[in-house]
Amino acid sequence: MPKVTVDGQEIEVPAGATVLQACELAGKEIPRFCYHERLSIAGNCRMCLVEVKPGPPKPQASCALPAADGQEIRTDSEMVRKAREGVMEFLLINHPLDCPICDQGGECDLQDQSIAYGRGGSRYHEHKRAVTEKYMGPLIKTVMTRCIHCTRCVRFSEEVAGVDEIGALYRGENMQITTYLEKAAKHELSANVIDLCPVGALTSRPYAFEARPWELKKTLSIDVSDAVGANIRLDSRGREVLRALPRVNDDVNEEWLSDKGRYMVDGLTRRRLDKVWIRKSGKLQQASWDEAFKTIAKAKPGSSVAAIAGDLLDCETMFAAKKLAGALGSDLLEGRQTGLDYDVSNLAAVNFNSTLAGIETADAILIVGSHVRWEAPLVNVRLRKAAKRGAKIFIVGPEWETTFPAVFLGEDLPVLNDLPAALAEALEKAERPAVILGGAGLAKGALAPLLALAGKFKLVRDDWNGFNVLHMAASRMGGLMLGYAQKGGIADIARAKPKLLLALGADEVDFSQFADSLKVYIGHHGDKGAHAADIVLPAAAYSEKPGTYVNTEGRVQFADKAVFAPGDAREDWTILRALADALGVDVGFDSFSELQAAMIAEVPALGEEGLADYGALPSGGGAFSGSIAGYPIKDFYLTNPISRASAVMQRCSAELLHGEDLAEAAE
């Protein structure tokens, strides 16, 4: 490990580190615009200049210079100070003076660094360059006159998202960043370039002119748009969530977020249930809480009660419903709304055991029945990294546009009964082989035969478990830990013909199976579940309550409450607690802390943030049969009640997936 001296302080740095990284290890701040830890080095903004001896007597770009033994680095010399002032002066030659109307104001790298490292004024008086407006779709607002050509957006699109949609035209002062043929950026991670842009060239179109950062209350939360459990920050003002931003968590989402997780938040204020409704003479009519509880009690369900959990639920709500059903003498609980009935006697068999970070290191990957780009865009990013490291990837299922080299083996599952030679060879030779089973594969009964395949190719080794199931619902693993799974799935509940059916935000269920049940919908949006319900009780969305979530790899995470629920809506657990009183049973908790304590006492793993231990992988058996005709997700942008209520997601679906031209007001 080389030793270098930074401003008189000698430190040891890892082999292969750059001078910029060495300076940061020494606690020195180095300004930068083009350098980013997760992108390749471009070295084109020149803001990170330092003085290095031995070397030429001029400042050097520290981001692109390898640290070598015996280097003396100065970050505070007069030469460095003047060089940084000069670079900043050049950067600001063409930058427009529009900070007061720029959405980046208050969180802009250019503002911060011009104050810290720039001169007091500019010596240039020539006219500033202007760039014609670009269109990058309904999510990204562009003012390319502000662009300083750091190329972060270009490198992100190519290297992380794997979609070559953004690039540079022309040269020198005439250079412009644009999308291919000025079309919208059409991938699931496009809006991450907004976070990467160090100036106001790329900002959020839906959030434009909404707020300044110092006006907002910032709350740590978890994304519920898929099962990855991306760490997010909800920025709210008053009772409205204005935006969601990713938080850095290298184990889960690194620092990226899918477009759906970022932009469906405007759906939190639309189509909301904020009043109690009871169906009378075939029509839902407004009512009071008292009237609703009396109607439910009058049904006298006894032990004939069932609870179906929706895809966005927190563990506390599911546990409260479980205690209510248990107090009434029922154990009819289900969370797999679409009818899946795979075996959950051992949760290790339905977990993403490699972990999200670990799948990057796999060297042979078989994907069965999963459109990863739509089901978990952030897992797709990890698969790209694995492919870059040389992993061979094979997919069984209908073809979809991958962002990495992959071999499609067809739609018929029996192809895995006698493995193709290339796949068999790859799995045999691999040091870290992996399989990923998606929802379409689970629906076709591929779990047991795939477990047998895992045993045959030794997917579980000393420090490696390559058997993975990729879920799509934020509530799935937490629900399975709490027992929300019947042996025959939702069909078992339909056969039991419960008198009282509690639909906990369940919007994907075929409610025609429960024609004779009193259907009570406890949820936050007027979606499919509310349309089918006999009684609608308004509840809180994920941003309006604290809660525990478990992602597809069994990682337990906690989210805080950002805003209050609208109107008469209440947190779900309080509704279930009041319902217990109406039905004359005791559920054993009167406060959220008591509810959490009871839940943790029953399932201790839910009390510790981090990966839950599900034990050893079971063995499987049987042959593959059937074929995968399609994937569960038909429209990436409209998969849950919040996104379906979102005007931004509806526009994305119409424009980016269905090719509709959306006219502006003037047109």
XYZ file of C-alpha atoms in Angstrom:
667
model
C 0.000 0.000 0.000
C 1.534 3.317 -1.101
C 2.299 6.065 1.408
C 1.579 9.660 0.415
C 1.799 13.000 2.190
C -1.261 15.268 2.038
C -0.670 18.818 3.297
C 2.137 17.542 5.535
C 0.153 14.550 6.871
C 1.521 11.113 5.900
C -1.133 8.445 5.221
C -1.311 4.969 3.714
C -3.780 4.511 0.860
C -5.127 1.359 -0.842
C -3.386 0.231 -4.015
C -5.130 1.671 -7.067
C -6.540 4.687 -5.218
C -6.510 8.081 -6.935
C -5.002 11.251 -5.503
C -8.542 12.567 -4.914
C -9.394 9.499 -2.820
C -6.107 9.867 -0.926
C -6.969 13.480 -0.083
C -10.419 12.432 1.136
C -8.854 9.728 3.344
C -6.755 12.512 4.866
C -9.940 14.484 5.594
C -9.444 17.129 2.903
C -12.372 18.332 0.808
C -11.677 18.323 -2.903
C -14.223 20.188 -5.074
C -15.475 18.289 -8.129
C -18.214 18.344 -10.745
C -17.566 15.464 -13.143
C -16.170 12.915 -10.665
C -18.662 10.541 -9.046
C -17.845 7.486 -6.935
C -20.141 5.166 -8.908
C -19.262 6.351 -12.418
C -16.151 6.031 -14.579
C -13.573 8.809 -14.393
C -13.951 11.503 -17.052
C -11.509 14.158 -15.791
C -13.157 16.925 -17.791
C -14.284 19.591 -15.294
C -10.760 20.261 -13.867
C -12.189 21.520 -10.575
C -10.301 18.943 -8.494
C -6.856 20.391 -9.251
C -4.094 19.817 -6.687
C -0.311 20.280 -6.625
C 1.669 17.027 -6.716
C 5.423 16.452 -6.285
C 7.299 14.823 -7.943
C 5.561 15.984 -11.085
C 5.247 18.874 -13.500
C 5.151 22.337 -11.859
C 1.474 22.838 -12.568
C -1.815 21.780 -10.961
C -3.076 18.286 -11.849
C -6.566 16.740 -11.900
C -6.634 14.581 -8.772
C -9.585 12.408 -9.902
C -7.620 10.857 -12.782
C -4.136 10.717 -11.184
C -3.150 7.444 -9.453
C -1.717 7.782 -5.960
C 1.915 6.588 -5.926
C 4.362 5.935 -3.125
C 6.249 9.047 -1.959
C 3.915 11.638 -3.492
C 3.639 15.009 -1.781
C 0.185 16.455 -2.377
C -0.828 20.040 -1.623
C -4.506 20.972 -1.590
C -4.117 24.435 -0.060
C -1.198 26.082 -1.880
C -1.440 29.405 -3.693
C -1.062 27.600 -7.039
C -4.073 25.361 -6.259
C -6.175 28.270 -5.016
C -5.563 30.327 -8.163
C -6.125 27.310 -10.416
C -9.510 26.572 -8.832
C -10.538 30.212 -9.088
C -9.593 30.152 -12.778
C -11.524 26.960 -13.476
C -14.601 28.313 -11.691
C -14.336 31.558 -13.673
C -14.286 29.559 -16.923
C -17.262 27.427 -15.834
C -19.295 30.552 -15.125
C -18.490 32.296 -18.441
C -21.590 30.849 -20.111
C -23.642 29.877 -17.072
C -26.823 31.996 -16.931
C -27.520 34.217 -13.925
C -30.831 32.557 -13.076
C -30.320 31.163 -9.570
C -33.536 32.862 -8.298
C -35.678 30.905 -10.780
C -33.615 27.698 -10.852
C -35.018 24.624 -9.097
C -31.518 23.552 -8.089
C -31.185 26.686 -5.921
C -30.299 25.830 -2.337
C -28.915 22.379 -3.206
C -26.628 23.266 -6.104
C -22.993 22.150 -6.252
C -22.127 25.055 -8.539
C -23.516 27.583 -6.040
C -21.699 25.989 -3.114
C -18.365 25.622 -4.867
C -18.414 29.061 -6.498
C -18.774 30.561 -3.008
C -16.099 28.327 -1.484
C -13.528 28.267 -4.282
C -14.442 30.997 -6.808
C -13.292 34.588 -7.307
C -15.349 37.546 -6.192
C -16.337 38.379 -9.762
C -15.794 37.594 -13.426
C -13.457 39.356 -15.867
C -15.445 38.244 -18.908
C -17.980 40.570 -20.505
C -18.751 38.775 -23.764
C -22.255 37.542 -24.528
C -23.158 34.252 -22.890
C -23.823 31.190 -25.019
C -27.408 29.894 -25.175
C -28.536 26.357 -26.038
C -31.848 25.411 -27.613
C -34.228 23.523 -25.326
C -34.150 19.724 -25.275
C -37.003 17.347 -24.429
C -36.177 14.394 -22.168
C -39.682 13.218 -21.337
C -42.336 13.879 -18.698
C -39.946 13.446 -15.750
C -36.851 15.481 -16.607
C -37.012 19.236 -17.080
C -34.075 20.572 -19.091
C -32.476 24.018 -19.232
C -29.337 23.061 -21.130
C -27.962 26.599 -21.201
C -26.958 25.868 -17.587
C -25.064 22.673 -18.526
C -21.327 22.608 -17.655
C -20.634 19.399 -19.654
C -19.639 17.247 -16.693
C -21.140 14.234 -18.618
C -22.417 12.550 -15.423
C -25.821 11.977 -17.065
C -24.182 10.417 -20.131
C -22.060 8.052 -18.046
C -24.975 7.075 -15.795
C -27.182 6.168 -18.758
C -24.445 4.074 -20.386
C -22.814 2.462 -17.363
C -25.504 2.092 -14.687
C -28.837 2.043 -16.537
C -27.317 0.368 -19.602
C -29.402 2.449 -22.003
C -27.449 4.583 -24.465
C -30.010 7.364 -24.677
C -28.059 10.460 -23.613
C -24.928 11.682 -25.384
C -23.003 14.734 -26.587
C -23.160 16.542 -29.927
C -20.541 18.854 -31.464
C -17.273 19.971 -29.905
C -15.719 22.681 -27.778
C -17.963 25.599 -26.918
C -20.653 24.223 -29.235
C -20.962 20.928 -27.327
C -24.523 20.000 -26.279
C -25.886 17.159 -24.159
C -29.071 15.655 -25.582
C -31.098 12.454 -25.944
C -31.060 10.397 -29.129
C -33.053 12.346 -31.748
C -34.351 14.474 -28.838
C -36.796 11.764 -27.789
C -37.852 11.082 -24.193
C -35.553 8.983 -21.999
C -37.471 5.683 -21.850
C -35.996 3.608 -19.060
C -36.997 2.848 -15.476
C -34.128 4.756 -13.822
C -34.063 7.873 -16.011
C -34.714 10.432 -13.253
C -31.526 9.540 -11.345
C -29.713 11.949 -13.676
C -31.533 14.744 -11.806
C -29.720 13.815 -8.584
C -26.421 13.465 -10.459
C -26.588 16.823 -12.264
C -24.404 19.251 -10.268
C -26.133 22.315 -11.756
C -29.725 23.121 -12.749
C -29.513 21.715 -16.288
C -31.554 18.613 -15.428
C -34.233 19.093 -12.779
C -37.495 17.398 -11.866
C -40.343 18.367 -14.208
C -43.242 17.449 -11.840
C -41.513 19.227 -8.928
C -40.679 22.396 -10.912
C -41.308 25.621 -8.976
C -42.999 23.716 -6.116
C -40.712 24.460 -3.160
C -37.235 25.357 -1.929
C -35.303 22.740 0.061
C -35.282 24.758 3.285
C -39.111 24.811 3.343
C -39.396 21.025 3.441
C -39.612 18.565 6.302
C -37.395 15.569 5.585
C -38.487 12.091 6.731
C -36.620 8.798 6.348
C -38.791 6.157 4.712
C -38.853 3.005 2.576
C -40.026 2.761 -1.050
C -43.058 0.465 -1.402
C -43.356 0.499 -5.210
C -41.547 -2.864 -5.431
C -40.003 -5.481 -3.140
C -36.446 -4.091 -3.163
C -37.167 -1.754 -0.235
C -35.088 1.165 -1.531
C -34.169 3.654 1.185
C -35.797 7.013 0.469
C -36.315 10.438 1.985
C -39.772 11.970 1.770
C -39.758 15.775 1.552
C -43.078 17.240 2.692
C -44.647 20.627 3.321
C -47.760 20.821 5.459
C -49.812 17.694 4.776
C -48.433 17.008 1.296
C -45.424 14.936 0.209
C -43.776 16.950 -2.558
C -40.977 14.598 -3.563
C -39.155 11.359 -2.795
C -35.367 11.157 -3.044
C -33.069 8.125 -2.688
C -30.850 7.685 0.374
C -27.463 6.001 0.149
C -27.534 2.353 1.214
C -24.900 0.235 -0.525
C -26.596 -3.000 0.550
C -29.974 -2.173 -0.993
C -30.301 0.603 -3.579
C -26.785 2.159 -3.557
C -27.985 5.712 -4.271
C -30.466 5.066 -7.075
C -34.267 4.947 -7.170
C -36.717 3.767 -9.818
C -38.827 6.395 -11.579
C -41.998 4.848 -10.135
C -40.723 5.002 -6.546
C -39.635 8.601 -7.057
C -42.647 10.015 -8.869
C -45.740 8.139 -7.729
C -45.876 10.404 -4.640
C -48.248 12.848 -6.357
C -50.772 9.981 -6.257
C -50.794 10.287 -2.448
C -53.100 13.320 -2.734
C -55.364 12.044 -5.539
C -58.341 9.626 -5.419
C -57.913 9.420 -1.654
C -60.424 7.806 0.670
C -61.048 10.335 3.422
C -64.582 9.392 4.478
C -66.342 6.226 5.645
C -68.644 4.644 3.036
C -71.326 1.949 3.356
C -73.045 0.237 0.416
C -76.814 0.736 0.563
C -79.150 -0.378 -2.232
C -76.127 -1.182 -4.386
C -74.500 2.253 -3.989
C -71.751 3.436 -1.649
C -73.077 6.184 0.615
C -71.206 8.341 3.095
C -71.489 7.243 6.729
C -69.854 7.620 10.158
C -67.280 5.383 11.844
C -69.842 4.412 14.469
C -72.376 3.365 11.843
C -69.766 1.291 9.994
C -68.635 -0.561 13.122
C -72.246 -1.258 14.126
C -72.974 -2.659 10.641
C -69.966 -4.984 10.884
C -70.916 -6.102 14.416
C -74.516 -6.726 13.265
C -73.206 -9.253 10.725
C -72.097 -11.438 13.701
C -69.322 -13.155 11.758
C -68.168 -15.304 14.697
C -65.027 -17.130 13.630
C -65.914 -16.890 9.925
C -63.425 -14.085 9.255
C -60.609 -13.778 6.701
C -57.975 -11.097 6.070
C -56.267 -10.403 2.748
C -53.172 -8.170 2.837
C -52.368 -5.754 0.013
C -48.995 -5.215 -1.627
C -48.058 -1.958 0.145
C -48.736 -2.948 3.767
C -46.431 -2.589 6.733
C -45.909 -5.508 9.124
C -47.699 -3.788 12.021
C -50.980 -3.550 10.094
C -50.777 -7.204 9.085
C -50.006 -8.246 12.665
C -52.935 -6.197 14.043
C -55.303 -7.886 11.548
C -53.839 -11.285 12.448
C -54.503 -10.657 16.159
C -58.073 -9.555 15.394
C -58.762 -12.628 13.269
C -57.112 -14.841 15.908
C -59.217 -13.315 18.709
C -62.316 -14.188 16.657
C -61.050 -17.757 16.202
C -59.837 -17.597 12.593
C -56.476 -18.173 10.920
C -57.599 -17.376 7.367
C -54.824 -14.992 6.300
C -53.446 -14.474 2.792
C -51.253 -11.888 1.083
C -50.720 -13.424 -2.358
C -53.672 -11.670 -3.950
C -53.349 -13.053 -7.474
C -53.721 -16.696 -6.447
C -50.134 -17.930 -5.976
C -49.946 -20.958 -3.691
C -46.257 -21.915 -3.436
C -44.997 -23.745 -0.337
C -43.899 -21.389 2.470
C -43.076 -23.964 5.145
C -39.429 -22.836 4.825
C -38.947 -19.136 4.071
C -35.351 -19.698 2.897
C -36.903 -21.242 -0.230
C -38.702 -18.008 -1.144
C -36.016 -15.502 -0.161
C -33.432 -13.627 -2.259
C -30.624 -15.471 -0.486
C -27.648 -14.097 -2.448
C -28.636 -10.613 -1.176
C -28.991 -7.697 -3.575
C -25.342 -6.691 -3.218
C -24.177 -10.321 -3.427
C -25.824 -11.079 -6.791
C -23.249 -8.731 -8.379
C -20.557 -11.323 -7.643
C -22.375 -14.272 -9.250
C -20.643 -15.695 -12.334
C -23.508 -17.737 -13.834
C -27.154 -16.690 -13.433
C -30.356 -18.440 -14.523
C -33.482 -16.238 -14.470
C -36.801 -18.125 -14.567
C -40.038 -16.230 -15.209
C -38.945 -12.716 -14.263
C -38.974 -9.461 -16.239
C -36.352 -7.994 -13.927
C -36.297 -4.549 -15.548
C -39.928 -3.958 -14.602
C -40.224 -6.089 -11.488
C -37.105 -4.692 -9.765
C -35.135 -2.080 -11.762
C -32.523 -1.821 -8.997
C -31.835 -5.575 -9.181
C -31.379 -5.106 -12.938
C -28.585 -2.629 -12.124
C -26.877 -5.335 -10.028
C -27.230 -7.884 -12.859
C -25.528 -5.437 -15.224
C -22.588 -5.268 -12.815
C -22.434 -9.068 -12.702
C -22.468 -9.209 -16.518
C -19.669 -6.613 -16.669
C -17.604 -8.871 -14.415
C -18.092 -11.729 -16.853
C -21.220 -13.482 -15.558
C -23.129 -15.578 -18.092
C -26.888 -14.945 -17.855
C -29.659 -17.228 -19.157
C -33.395 -16.415 -19.138
C -36.454 -18.683 -19.397
C -39.580 -16.755 -20.377
C -40.865 -14.408 -23.096
C -38.168 -12.127 -24.463
C -37.752 -8.619 -23.035
C -35.182 -5.939 -23.763
C -32.267 -6.621 -21.440
C -29.544 -4.119 -20.594
C -26.888 -6.849 -20.441
C -25.828 -9.782 -22.670
C -28.235 -12.679 -22.018
C -29.328 -15.902 -23.707
C -33.098 -16.529 -23.896
C -33.888 -20.248 -23.685
C -37.533 -19.959 -24.753
C -40.860 -19.858 -22.920
C -41.199 -23.587 -22.156
C -40.111 -24.600 -18.647
C -39.367 -28.246 -19.615
C -36.189 -26.936 -21.280
C -34.772 -27.052 -17.720
C -35.483 -30.780 -17.325
C -32.584 -31.499 -19.676
C -30.397 -28.403 -19.464
C -28.927 -26.890 -22.636
C -25.189 -27.610 -22.813
C -24.138 -23.961 -22.466
C -26.227 -23.464 -19.310
C -25.136 -26.757 -17.734
C -21.482 -25.957 -18.425
C -21.806 -22.430 -17.013
C -23.453 -23.646 -13.779
C -20.919 -26.485 -13.340
C -17.861 -24.275 -13.816
C -19.209 -21.315 -11.824
C -17.727 -20.571 -8.423
C -20.848 -18.580 -7.482
C -23.802 -19.925 -9.518
C -27.221 -18.345 -8.958
C -30.847 -18.716 -9.998
C -33.546 -16.040 -9.796
C -37.173 -17.203 -9.777
C -39.806 -14.569 -10.577
C -43.560 -14.337 -10.137
C -44.346 -15.936 -13.519
C -42.180 -18.942 -12.582
C -43.816 -19.254 -9.155
C -47.245 -19.277 -10.804
C -46.187 -22.244 -12.966
C -44.981 -24.336 -10.000
C -41.276 -23.977 -10.791
C -40.215 -23.585 -7.133
C -39.799 -27.262 -6.146
C -37.999 -28.392 -9.345
C -35.735 -25.336 -9.169
C -34.806 -26.242 -5.577
C -33.796 -29.679 -6.892
C -31.692 -27.961 -9.564
C -30.068 -25.871 -6.817
C -29.094 -29.067 -5.004
C -27.717 -30.669 -8.168
C -25.425 -27.742 -9.006
C -24.502 -26.966 -5.378
C -25.880 -23.421 -5.343
C -25.340 -23.359 -1.576
C -21.652 -23.309 -0.637
C -19.514 -22.218 2.316
C -20.041 -18.475 1.933
C -22.595 -18.436 -0.864
C -26.280 -19.154 -1.341
C -27.288 -18.716 -4.962
C -31.003 -19.569 -4.699
C -33.166 -16.468 -5.095
C -36.862 -15.654 -5.389
C -37.642 -12.141 -6.612
C -40.924 -10.857 -5.185
C -42.755 -7.784 -6.463
C -44.772 -6.664 -3.409
C -43.274 -4.584 -0.585
C -45.380 -6.500 1.938
C -44.655 -10.027 0.693
C -41.774 -11.227 2.895
C -43.160 -9.516 6.000
C -46.549 -11.122 5.320
C -45.003 -14.580 4.924
C -43.113 -14.116 8.206
C -46.435 -13.284 9.890
C -48.259 -16.279 8.411
C -50.176 -14.594 5.590
C -50.203 -17.728 3.443
C -52.748 -20.524 3.085
C -51.659 -23.863 1.640
C -53.924 -23.395 -1.380
C -53.535 -19.615 -1.583
C -56.510 -17.322 -1.993
C -58.600 -20.269 -3.268
C -58.616 -21.690 0.281
C -60.168 -18.479 1.591
C -62.750 -18.451 -1.195
C -63.693 -22.066 -0.352
C -64.112 -21.150 3.343
C -66.768 -18.557 2.358
C -66.038 -16.169 5.259
C -68.910 -14.026 6.507
C -66.497 -11.116 7.051
C -63.658 -10.380 4.626
C -61.090 -7.751 5.667
C -59.381 -6.395 2.547
C -56.308 -4.554 3.874
C -55.422 -2.360 0.924
C -55.974 -5.407 -1.296
C -56.659 -4.139 -4.818
C -55.483 -7.001 -7.030
C -57.993 -9.618 -5.739
C -60.832 -11.042 -7.808
C -63.631 -10.121 -5.361
C -66.270 -12.002 -7.377
C -65.157 -15.111 -5.401
C -66.523 -13.477 -2.238
C -70.043 -12.548 -3.352
C -71.619 -13.789 -0.090
C -69.093 -12.129 2.266
C -69.360 -8.743 3.952
C -66.371 -7.084 2.297
C -64.699 -4.417 4.452
C -61.985 -2.489 2.608
C -59.417 -0.777 4.842
C -57.269 1.261 2.490
C -56.215 4.662 1.252
C -57.218 4.907 -2.419
C -60.489 4.555 -4.277
C -59.116 1.716 -6.377
C -60.422 -1.750 -7.303
C -60.798 -2.918 -3.689
C -62.930 0.063 -2.688
C -65.169 -0.402 -5.762
C -65.941 -3.988 -4.726
C -66.376 -3.315 -0.990
C -69.556 -3.211 1.066
C -67.920 -0.979 3.694
C -64.957 1.336 3.050
C -62.844 2.461 6.019
C -60.290 5.173 5.083
C -56.736 4.326 6.168
C -53.241 5.817 5.953
C -50.788 5.439 3.066
C -47.163 4.420 3.660
C -46.109 8.057 4.054
C -48.701 8.652 6.798
C -47.726 6.005 9.356
C -44.606 4.496 10.891
C -44.016 0.879 9.992
C -41.718 -2.090 9.469
C -41.082 -3.466 5.984
C -39.191 -6.589 4.878
C -37.720 -6.596 1.380
C -37.268 -9.519 -1.001
C -33.894 -10.468 0.548
C -35.409 -10.639 4.056
C -33.994 -7.285 5.164
C -36.056 -5.721 7.957
C -36.276 -1.922 7.631
C -38.212 0.809 9.431
C -40.019 3.828 7.949
C -41.158 6.961 9.762
C -44.371 8.958 9.435
C -43.968 11.977 7.141
C -47.443 13.591 7.076
C -50.918 13.103 8.533
C -53.649 11.190 6.703
C -56.387 13.344 5.093
C -59.939 13.847 6.363
C -61.339 11.038 8.507
C -58.615 8.569 7.486
C -56.784 6.886 10.368
C -53.716 4.693 10.740
C -54.652 1.103 9.915
C -53.842 -0.397 13.316
C -56.160 2.071 15.089
C -59.040 1.034 12.796
C -58.431 -2.650 13.563
C -58.172 -1.896 17.299
C -61.535 -0.075 17.243
C -63.045 -2.897 15.181
C -61.974 -5.370 17.902
C -63.986 -3.359 20.446
C -67.001 -3.321 18.116
C -66.794 -7.119 17.763
C -66.270 -7.567 21.502
C -62.816 -9.205 21.442
C -59.443 -8.327 23.016
C -56.383 -8.028 20.753
C -53.879 -7.261 23.508
C -52.622 -3.801 22.496
C -53.808 -0.217 22.930
C -50.895 1.747 21.440
C -48.483 1.469 18.530
C -45.569 0.666 20.851
C -47.581 -2.145 22.500
C -48.516 -3.480 19.053
C -44.862 -3.441 17.947
C -43.714 -5.120 21.147
C -46.306 -7.897 20.716
C -45.287 -8.377 17.082
C -41.586 -8.609 17.970
C -42.350 -11.042 20.796
C -44.096 -13.312 18.282
C -41.592 -12.822 15.411
C -38.284 -11.673 16.987
C -36.628 -11.103 13.581
C -38.973 -8.137 12.958
C -37.374 -6.295 15.883
C -33.887 -6.093 14.393
C -33.069 -3.969 11.357
C -31.011 -6.066 8.946
C -31.172 -9.467 7.269
C -33.451 -12.031 8.900
C -32.133 -15.583 9.242
C -34.468 -18.109 7.593
C -32.242 -21.138 8.088
C -31.040 -23.700 5.547
C -32.373 -24.087 2.018
C -34.742 -27.086 1.755
C -34.457 -29.757 -0.919
C -36.900 -29.922 -3.801
C -38.060 -32.311 -6.451
C -40.282 -32.899 -9.447
C -40.055 -31.946 -13.085
C -40.627 -28.625 -14.811
C -43.839 -28.353 -16.807
C -45.873 -25.734 -18.605
C -44.734 -22.559 -20.305
C -44.520 -18.903 -19.335
C -46.819 -16.968 -21.653
C -46.311 -13.566 -20.035
C -45.158 -11.682 -16.964
C -47.396 -10.388 -14.136
C -46.571 -6.718 -14.725
C -48.216 -5.406 -17.887
C -47.515 -1.703 -17.283
C -44.434 -0.737 -15.259
C -45.861 2.640 -14.231
C -49.308 1.495 -13.008
C -48.759 -1.430 -10.631
C -50.367 -0.243 -7.376
C -53.198 2.057 -6.219
C -50.857 4.990 -5.510
C -49.186 4.875 -8.932
C -52.558 4.409 -10.670
C -53.781 7.594 -8.957
C -50.643 9.510 -9.972
C -51.038 11.923 -12.888
C -47.277 11.708 -13.530
C -47.326 7.898 -13.727
C -50.373 7.979 -16.010
C -48.564 10.351 -18.348
C -45.434 8.171 -18.289
C -47.514 5.126 -19.160
C -49.312 6.914 -21.989
C -46.246 8.574 -23.481
C -43.349 6.219 -22.783
C -45.069 2.829 -23.073
C -48.009 3.448 -25.398
C -46.506 6.155 -27.616
C -49.272 8.708 -27.147
C -48.492 12.328 -27.980
C -49.538 14.568 -25.127
C -50.297 18.105 -26.256
C -49.171 21.085 -24.220
C -51.746 23.682 -23.123
C -50.914 26.003 -26.027
C -51.500 23.201 -28.526
